[in-house]
Amino acid sequence: MTATSDPRQVSGGCLCGAVRFTVTLPTLFCGHCHCTMCRRSHGAAYVTWLAVVRSQVTIDAGQDQLTRYESSSHGSRSFCSRCGSSLLCVSTRHPDVVDIPLAAMDGPIDRLPEMHVYFGDRASWTVVGDELPRLGGPTGLEPTG
Ligand SMILES: [Zn+2]
Ligand SMILES: [Zn+2]
């Protein structure tokens, strides 16, 4: 799929509906993150993120409900202060990119999950049966045995 093949827009939002946003395709990435911060902040085995250029994300409603939490020295996570849904993750390591949970989107995007990242940090009770690449190591993106 080429970068310009799918200029659709896909909307998304939080559980309560206060925060609404629109993502303009194409996305850059979609994958499952097994890092401990994702697991804890979402209360889930792992989080399926999409990544998109920041300028392709528009907050349509609820900007004032978005609360930002500095989850590390280089990253922050924004959530709906009304319902608690985790929504946006940004990092100073790639300031032009926003990560958004695929589960927050109203419909399919332009790709399916392509890999597991931070796979070595996965919960001991997480069993993965798919054939996607499993990346890990300090960056979360290195090949694992
Ligand atoms: Zn909400
Ligand atoms: Zn993560």
PDB file of C-alpha atoms and ligand atoms in Angstrom:
ATOM      1  CA  MET A   1       0.000   0.000   0.000  1.00  0.00           C
ATOM      2  CA  THR A   2       1.521   3.318  -0.967  1.00  0.00           C
ATOM      3  CA  ALA A   3       1.499   6.310   1.300  1.00  0.00           C
ATOM      4  CA  THR A   4      -1.099   8.166  -0.702  1.00  0.00           C
ATOM      5  CA  SER A   5      -3.422   5.317  -1.593  1.00  0.00           C
ATOM      6  CA  ASP A   6      -5.906   5.786   1.209  1.00  0.00           C
ATOM      7  CA  PRO A   7      -6.703   9.365   2.164  1.00  0.00           C
ATOM      8  CA  ARG A   8      -9.828   8.398   4.113  1.00  0.00           C
ATOM      9  CA  GLN A   9     -10.604   9.860   7.472  1.00  0.00           C
ATOM     10  CA  VAL A  10     -11.516   7.628  10.392  1.00  0.00           C
ATOM     11  CA  SER A  11     -13.089   9.044  13.521  1.00  0.00           C
ATOM     12  CA  GLY A  12     -12.550   7.875  17.055  1.00  0.00           C
ATOM     13  CA  GLY A  13     -13.116   8.814  20.629  1.00  0.00           C
ATOM     14  CA  CYS A  14     -13.277   7.869  24.269  1.00  0.00           C
ATOM     15  CA  LEU A  15     -15.768   5.625  26.035  1.00  0.00           C
ATOM     16  CA  CYS A  16     -18.080   8.422  27.203  1.00  0.00           C
ATOM     17  CA  GLY A  17     -17.955  10.330  23.923  1.00  0.00           C
ATOM     18  CA  ALA A  18     -16.716  13.598  25.376  1.00  0.00           C
ATOM     19  CA  VAL A  19     -13.458  13.414  23.437  1.00  0.00           C
ATOM     20  CA  ARG A  20     -13.780  12.933  19.700  1.00  0.00           C
ATOM     21  CA  PHE A  21     -11.072  13.087  17.078  1.00  0.00           C
ATOM     22  CA  THR A  22     -10.420  12.360  13.429  1.00  0.00           C
ATOM     23  CA  VAL A  23      -7.407  10.634  11.937  1.00  0.00           C
ATOM     24  CA  THR A  24      -6.563  11.240   8.316  1.00  0.00           C
ATOM     25  CA  LEU A  25      -4.947   8.207   6.725  1.00  0.00           C
ATOM     26  CA  PRO A  26      -2.420   6.941   5.881  1.00  0.00           C
ATOM     27  CA  THR A  27      -1.049   5.775   9.198  1.00  0.00           C
ATOM     28  CA  LEU A  28       2.621   4.975   9.824  1.00  0.00           C
ATOM     29  CA  PHE A  29       2.399   1.898  12.003  1.00  0.00           C
ATOM     30  CA  CYS A  30       0.098  -0.454  13.813  1.00  0.00           C
ATOM     31  CA  GLY A  31       1.297  -2.912  16.402  1.00  0.00           C
ATOM     32  CA  HIS A  32       0.768  -4.502  19.781  1.00  0.00           C
ATOM     33  CA  CYS A  33       2.805  -2.999  22.633  1.00  0.00           C
ATOM     34  CA  HIS A  34       3.581  -5.203  25.606  1.00  0.00           C
ATOM     35  CA  CYS A  35       5.478  -2.639  27.696  1.00  0.00           C
ATOM     36  CA  THR A  36       4.641  -2.381  31.368  1.00  0.00           C
ATOM     37  CA  MET A  37       3.401   1.206  31.103  1.00  0.00           C
ATOM     38  CA  CYS A  38       0.889   0.346  28.392  1.00  0.00           C
ATOM     39  CA  ARG A  39      -0.284  -2.670  30.312  1.00  0.00           C
ATOM     40  CA  ARG A  40      -0.864  -0.772  33.519  1.00  0.00           C
ATOM     41  CA  SER A  41      -2.348   2.399  32.084  1.00  0.00           C
ATOM     42  CA  HIS A  42      -4.870   0.520  29.960  1.00  0.00           C
ATOM     43  CA  GLY A  43      -5.538  -2.348  32.365  1.00  0.00           C
ATOM     44  CA  ALA A  44      -4.979  -4.771  29.516  1.00  0.00           C
ATOM     45  CA  ALA A  45      -2.598  -7.543  28.467  1.00  0.00           C
ATOM     46  CA  TYR A  46      -1.175  -5.256  25.772  1.00  0.00           C
ATOM     47  CA  VAL A  47      -2.214  -2.229  23.779  1.00  0.00           C
ATOM     48  CA  THR A  48      -2.682  -2.108  20.034  1.00  0.00           C
ATOM     49  CA  TRP A  49      -1.461   1.271  18.833  1.00  0.00           C
ATOM     50  CA  LEU A  50      -1.579   3.020  15.535  1.00  0.00           C
ATOM     51  CA  ALA A  51       0.864   5.795  14.807  1.00  0.00           C
ATOM     52  CA  VAL A  52       0.118   8.765  12.622  1.00  0.00           C
ATOM     53  CA  VAL A  53       1.739  12.083  11.778  1.00  0.00           C
ATOM     54  CA  ARG A  54       0.590  14.648  14.312  1.00  0.00           C
ATOM     55  CA  SER A  55      -0.794  17.008  11.672  1.00  0.00           C
ATOM     56  CA  GLN A  56      -3.159  14.219  10.550  1.00  0.00           C
ATOM     57  CA  VAL A  57      -4.965  14.168  13.903  1.00  0.00           C
ATOM     58  CA  THR A  58      -7.747  16.641  14.629  1.00  0.00           C
ATOM     59  CA  ILE A  59      -9.422  16.913  18.020  1.00  0.00           C
ATOM     60  CA  ASP A  60     -13.088  17.514  17.174  1.00  0.00           C
ATOM     61  CA  ALA A  61     -14.525  17.679  20.675  1.00  0.00           C
ATOM     62  CA  GLY A  62     -13.446  17.521  24.293  1.00  0.00           C
ATOM     63  CA  GLN A  63     -10.019  19.111  24.100  1.00  0.00           C
ATOM     64  CA  ASP A  64     -10.721  20.522  27.564  1.00  0.00           C
ATOM     65  CA  GLN A  65     -11.435  16.996  28.866  1.00  0.00           C
ATOM     66  CA  LEU A  66      -8.041  15.659  27.779  1.00  0.00           C
ATOM     67  CA  THR A  67      -5.674  15.356  30.705  1.00  0.00           C
ATOM     68  CA  ARG A  68      -2.014  14.753  30.003  1.00  0.00           C
ATOM     69  CA  TYR A  69       0.057  12.530  32.243  1.00  0.00           C
ATOM     70  CA  GLU A  70       3.856  12.572  31.945  1.00  0.00           C
ATOM     71  CA  SER A  71       4.414   8.818  31.974  1.00  0.00           C
ATOM     72  CA  SER A  72       8.170   8.984  31.444  1.00  0.00           C
ATOM     73  CA  SER A  73      10.966  11.480  30.956  1.00  0.00           C
ATOM     74  CA  HIS A  74      10.297  11.462  27.236  1.00  0.00           C
ATOM     75  CA  GLY A  75       6.634  10.664  26.874  1.00  0.00           C
ATOM     76  CA  SER A  76       3.158  11.612  27.941  1.00  0.00           C
ATOM     77  CA  ARG A  77      -0.224   9.957  27.753  1.00  0.00           C
ATOM     78  CA  SER A  78      -3.518  11.798  27.476  1.00  0.00           C
ATOM     79  CA  PHE A  79      -6.792  10.422  28.735  1.00  0.00           C
ATOM     80  CA  CYS A  80     -10.390  11.555  29.040  1.00  0.00           C
ATOM     81  CA  SER A  81     -10.794  13.086  32.474  1.00  0.00           C
ATOM     82  CA  ARG A  82     -14.473  12.110  32.487  1.00  0.00           C
ATOM     83  CA  CYS A  83     -14.340   8.389  31.623  1.00  0.00           C
ATOM     84  CA  GLY A  84     -10.619   7.617  31.917  1.00  0.00           C
ATOM     85  CA  SER A  85     -10.133   6.234  28.420  1.00  0.00           C
ATOM     86  CA  SER A  86      -6.496   6.314  27.357  1.00  0.00           C
ATOM     87  CA  LEU A  87      -6.259   8.131  24.070  1.00  0.00           C
ATOM     88  CA  LEU A  88      -3.071   9.800  22.873  1.00  0.00           C
ATOM     89  CA  CYS A  89       0.567   8.973  23.517  1.00  0.00           C
ATOM     90  CA  VAL A  90       3.383  11.242  22.404  1.00  0.00           C
ATOM     91  CA  SER A  91       7.140  11.093  22.830  1.00  0.00           C
ATOM     92  CA  THR A  92       9.847  13.694  22.464  1.00  0.00           C
ATOM     93  CA  ARG A  93      11.817  10.957  20.682  1.00  0.00           C
ATOM     94  CA  HIS A  94       9.488  11.335  17.697  1.00  0.00           C
ATOM     95  CA  PRO A  95       7.654  14.619  18.267  1.00  0.00           C
ATOM     96  CA  ASP A  96       5.855  14.615  14.932  1.00  0.00           C
ATOM     97  CA  VAL A  97       4.067  11.342  15.637  1.00  0.00           C
ATOM     98  CA  VAL A  98       1.037  10.554  17.792  1.00  0.00           C
ATOM     99  CA  ASP A  99       0.132   7.073  18.991  1.00  0.00           C
ATOM    100  CA  ILE A 100      -3.569   6.275  19.303  1.00  0.00           C
ATOM    101  CA  PRO A 101      -5.154   3.037  20.541  1.00  0.00           C
ATOM    102  CA  LEU A 102      -6.667   1.159  17.625  1.00  0.00           C
ATOM    103  CA  ALA A 103      -9.561   0.268  19.933  1.00  0.00           C
ATOM    104  CA  ALA A 104     -10.494   3.962  20.197  1.00  0.00           C
ATOM    105  CA  MET A 105     -11.239   4.143  16.480  1.00  0.00           C
ATOM    106  CA  ASP A 106     -14.783   3.835  15.167  1.00  0.00           C
ATOM    107  CA  GLY A 107     -13.784   1.570  12.294  1.00  0.00           C
ATOM    108  CA  PRO A 108     -10.894  -0.057  10.472  1.00  0.00           C
ATOM    109  CA  ILE A 109      -7.850   1.951   9.434  1.00  0.00           C
ATOM    110  CA  ASP A 110      -5.550   1.350   6.486  1.00  0.00           C
ATOM    111  CA  ARG A 111      -3.598  -1.541   8.026  1.00  0.00           C
ATOM    112  CA  LEU A 112      -3.823  -4.393  10.482  1.00  0.00           C
ATOM    113  CA  PRO A 113      -1.461  -4.888  13.431  1.00  0.00           C
ATOM    114  CA  GLU A 114       1.952  -5.743  11.970  1.00  0.00           C
ATOM    115  CA  MET A 115       4.127  -6.724  14.928  1.00  0.00           C
ATOM    116  CA  HIS A 116       4.556  -7.096  18.653  1.00  0.00           C
ATOM    117  CA  VAL A 117       6.878  -4.585  20.337  1.00  0.00           C
ATOM    118  CA  TYR A 118       8.425  -4.787  23.810  1.00  0.00           C
ATOM    119  CA  PHE A 119       7.559  -8.461  23.525  1.00  0.00           C
ATOM    120  CA  GLY A 120      10.162  -9.382  26.160  1.00  0.00           C
ATOM    121  CA  ASP A 121       8.259  -7.250  28.661  1.00  0.00           C
ATOM    122  CA  ARG A 122       4.974  -9.079  28.154  1.00  0.00           C
ATOM    123  CA  ALA A 123       2.991 -10.312  31.114  1.00  0.00           C
ATOM    124  CA  SER A 124       3.744 -13.899  32.106  1.00  0.00           C
ATOM    125  CA  TRP A 125       0.072 -14.729  31.547  1.00  0.00           C
ATOM    126  CA  THR A 126      -0.039 -13.359  28.007  1.00  0.00           C
ATOM    127  CA  VAL A 127      -0.172 -16.102  25.395  1.00  0.00           C
ATOM    128  CA  VAL A 128       0.301 -14.991  21.803  1.00  0.00           C
ATOM    129  CA  GLY A 129      -0.529 -17.393  19.002  1.00  0.00           C
ATOM    130  CA  ASP A 130      -0.141 -15.285  15.896  1.00  0.00           C
ATOM    131  CA  GLU A 131       2.729 -15.245  13.420  1.00  0.00           C
ATOM    132  CA  LEU A 132       3.551 -11.543  13.642  1.00  0.00           C
ATOM    133  CA  PRO A 133       7.172 -10.482  14.261  1.00  0.00           C
ATOM    134  CA  ARG A 134       8.065 -10.267  17.940  1.00  0.00           C
ATOM    135  CA  LEU A 135      10.369  -7.355  18.691  1.00  0.00           C
ATOM    136  CA  GLY A 136      11.874  -6.392  22.014  1.00  0.00           C
ATOM    137  CA  GLY A 137      15.048  -5.371  23.777  1.00  0.00           C
ATOM    138  CA  PRO A 138      15.717  -1.967  25.324  1.00  0.00           C
ATOM    139  CA  THR A 139      14.044  -0.092  22.470  1.00  0.00           C
ATOM    140  CA  GLY A 140      11.217  -2.590  22.122  1.00  0.00           C
ATOM    141  CA  LEU A 141      11.925  -2.723  18.406  1.00  0.00           C
ATOM    142  CA  GLU A 142      14.826  -5.142  18.139  1.00  0.00           C
ATOM    143  CA  PRO A 143      14.511  -8.667  16.741  1.00  0.00           C
ATOM    144  CA  THR A 144      14.082 -11.333  19.406  1.00  0.00           C
ATOM    145  CA  GLY A 145      15.037 -14.958  19.218  1.00  0.00           C
TER     146      GLY A 145
HETATM  147 ZN    ZN B   1     -14.594  10.111  27.939  1.00  0.00          ZN
HETATM  148 ZN    ZN B   2       3.800   0.372  25.403  1.00  0.00          ZN
END
